[in-house]
Amino acid sequence: MIIVLKPNINEEEKVKIIDKISSLGFKTNISEGVERTVIGVIGEEDKLRVQPLEVFPGVEKVIPVLAPYKLVSREFKPQDSIVKIKDVEIGAKKIAIMAGPCAIESLESLREIASEISKTGVRILRGGAFKPRTSPYSFQGLGEEGLKIMQQVAKEFDLLTITEVIDSKDVDLVASYVDILQIGARNMQNFNLLKKVGKSKKPVVLKRGMMSTIKEFLMSAEYILSEGNFNVILCERGIRTFETMTRNTLDINAVPVIKQLSHLPIIVDPSHGTGKWGWVIPVSRAAIAAGSDGLLVEMHTHPEDALSDGVQSLNQKNFVKLIEQVKAIANAVNREI
Ligand code: PEP
Ligand code: MN
């Protein structure tokens, strides 16, 4: 439920309304706009409907939020949210590109990759240290050692970093090394992990589960926001369908649909979305054309030697091509890169 306050409300009346809502056991989220203050009330909507909040003198109107995801919905916040991380903004006019290897493999290799991506103007380095692999025999990542490598390389090239956290007990550790926490597709409905990253103040990239609907995806984001962390970026990375030619079926529809339903930024992962490097560039063009706020791309200077996902990783030459082509599409849709 959203309570819109009158423009001339005084502080005392405002406090009275907030106290009343709190006394009923609801949480509030106050957003002070230029003209009006809006109070978002979080909790079971039915219980609140019987309360005549319109009687308070400072209340202009009470609007129920019909969507099951409340804080995430456009009804709750009509303006696009922008996630700011140091000097980088995600969800604003500029397209955010996050690139790097699937997994952090060594200091030398990450340094070489970071050097290439930063030459193209990309500011966010991706790389997994804790890898959720389908097989227990596959490379599981370097763990904390990988995070140390990432932190060092990011400092050398003045990059921001994103890495996946797979266990709620590791959230604080991972958050102490990187700028953005990634919740992978396999953990989209790991509610304890969502609550834990929700308590952290770090920005979170939440990837869509491979068998999840858009509604379930938004409900998972709601878990993070409901714990107080509004710095959430959604990521479409493909879902399972009957199609076997591609690793996943990238649901391009999700981009405009989510833009309509939610104020949160949405980016696309064309690497896991397709599973083959040759399809990454065309699908990236499509993502930006559809309104994506960014891309999460796997890049490796030696994809043939990569310890994971080499087949879907762009080499340096193709990565440069991706940036050029995405730039042309970004300009066509009034965005920048
Ligand atoms: C990844 O980004 O490396 C990853 C494991 O992605 P997903 O969770 O989308 O499979
Ligand atoms: Mn990968």
Short mmCIF file of C-alpha atoms in Angstrom, two decimals, residues 98-106 109-110 113-114 117 124-134 138-143 146-147 150 161-166 178 182 184-186 207 237 247-248 269-273 275 280 296-315 319:
data_model
loop_
_atom_site.label_atom_id
_atom_site.label_comp_id
_atom_site.label_asym_id
_atom_site.label_seq_id
_atom_site.Cartn_x
_atom_site.Cartn_y
_atom_site.Cartn_z
CA MET A 98 30.30 -6.20 -16.79
CA ALA A 99 32.88 -8.48 -18.38
CA GLY A 100 35.48 -11.05 -17.47
CA PRO A 101 36.06 -14.77 -17.15
CA CYS A 102 33.51 -17.26 -15.89
CA ALA A 103 35.95 -18.17 -13.11
CA ILE A 104 38.99 -16.41 -11.68
CA GLU A 105 41.86 -18.76 -12.59
CA SER A 106 45.10 -16.99 -11.63
CA SER A 109 45.22 -14.52 -16.36
CA LEU A 110 42.82 -12.11 -14.62
CA ILE A 113 41.72 -10.04 -19.12
CA ALA A 114 41.25 -6.89 -17.02
CA ILE A 117 38.47 -5.03 -21.04
CA ILE A 124 33.13 -3.62 -14.20
CA LEU A 125 35.13 -6.85 -13.95
CA ARG A 126 33.26 -10.13 -13.47
CA GLY A 127 34.72 -13.44 -12.32
CA GLY A 128 33.62 -16.30 -10.10
CA ALA A 129 35.58 -17.41 -7.04
CA PHE A 130 32.87 -19.73 -5.68
CA LYS A 131 31.52 -21.61 -8.69
CA PRO A 132 28.17 -23.46 -8.61
CA ARG A 133 29.12 -26.25 -11.04
CA THR A 134 26.75 -28.94 -12.31
CA SER A 138 34.48 -29.61 -12.30
CA PHE A 139 36.65 -26.68 -11.16
CA GLN A 140 34.92 -25.18 -8.12
CA GLY A 141 36.76 -21.84 -8.07
CA LEU A 142 39.67 -20.47 -6.04
CA GLY A 143 37.51 -19.31 -3.10
CA GLY A 146 40.28 -15.75 -6.01
CA LEU A 147 38.65 -12.80 -4.25
CA MET A 150 40.17 -9.92 -8.05
CA THR A 161 34.03 -5.94 -9.36
CA ILE A 162 31.21 -8.46 -9.32
CA THR A 163 31.37 -12.04 -8.09
CA GLU A 164 28.90 -14.73 -7.12
CA VAL A 165 28.12 -15.66 -3.54
CA ILE A 166 26.61 -19.13 -3.14
CA VAL A 178 33.97 -6.84 -4.14
CA GLN A 182 25.92 -11.86 -7.73
CA GLY A 184 23.27 -17.06 -9.50
CA ALA A 185 20.38 -18.69 -11.34
CA ARG A 186 20.60 -21.81 -9.16
CA LYS A 207 19.99 -13.68 -11.92
CA ARG A 237 20.22 -15.12 -18.36
CA ARG A 247 22.34 -23.73 -23.71
CA ASN A 248 19.31 -21.74 -22.55
CA ASP A 269 23.71 -12.19 -19.77
CA PRO A 270 24.10 -13.27 -23.43
CA SER A 271 26.85 -15.79 -22.55
CA HIS A 272 24.77 -18.16 -20.40
CA GLY A 273 21.73 -17.15 -22.47
CA GLY A 275 26.04 -20.99 -24.54
CA VAL A 280 26.82 -13.60 -27.96
CA LEU A 296 27.07 -9.39 -18.12
CA VAL A 297 29.48 -11.01 -20.57
CA GLU A 298 32.07 -13.76 -20.29
CA MET A 299 35.41 -12.74 -21.81
CA HIS A 300 38.70 -14.64 -21.77
CA THR A 301 41.99 -13.88 -23.48
CA HIS A 302 42.50 -17.65 -24.07
CA PRO A 303 38.99 -19.18 -24.20
CA GLU A 304 40.46 -22.49 -25.41
CA ASP A 305 42.27 -22.87 -22.06
CA ALA A 306 39.47 -21.53 -19.82
CA LEU A 307 38.71 -23.66 -16.76
CA SER A 308 34.98 -23.05 -17.25
CA ASP A 309 32.64 -21.82 -19.98
CA GLY A 310 35.36 -21.24 -22.61
CA VAL A 311 32.91 -22.10 -25.42
CA GLN A 312 30.72 -19.16 -24.58
CA SER A 313 33.53 -16.70 -23.81
CA LEU A 314 34.46 -13.95 -26.26
CA ASN A 315 38.14 -13.52 -27.03
CA PHE A 319 35.02 -8.45 -27.32
#
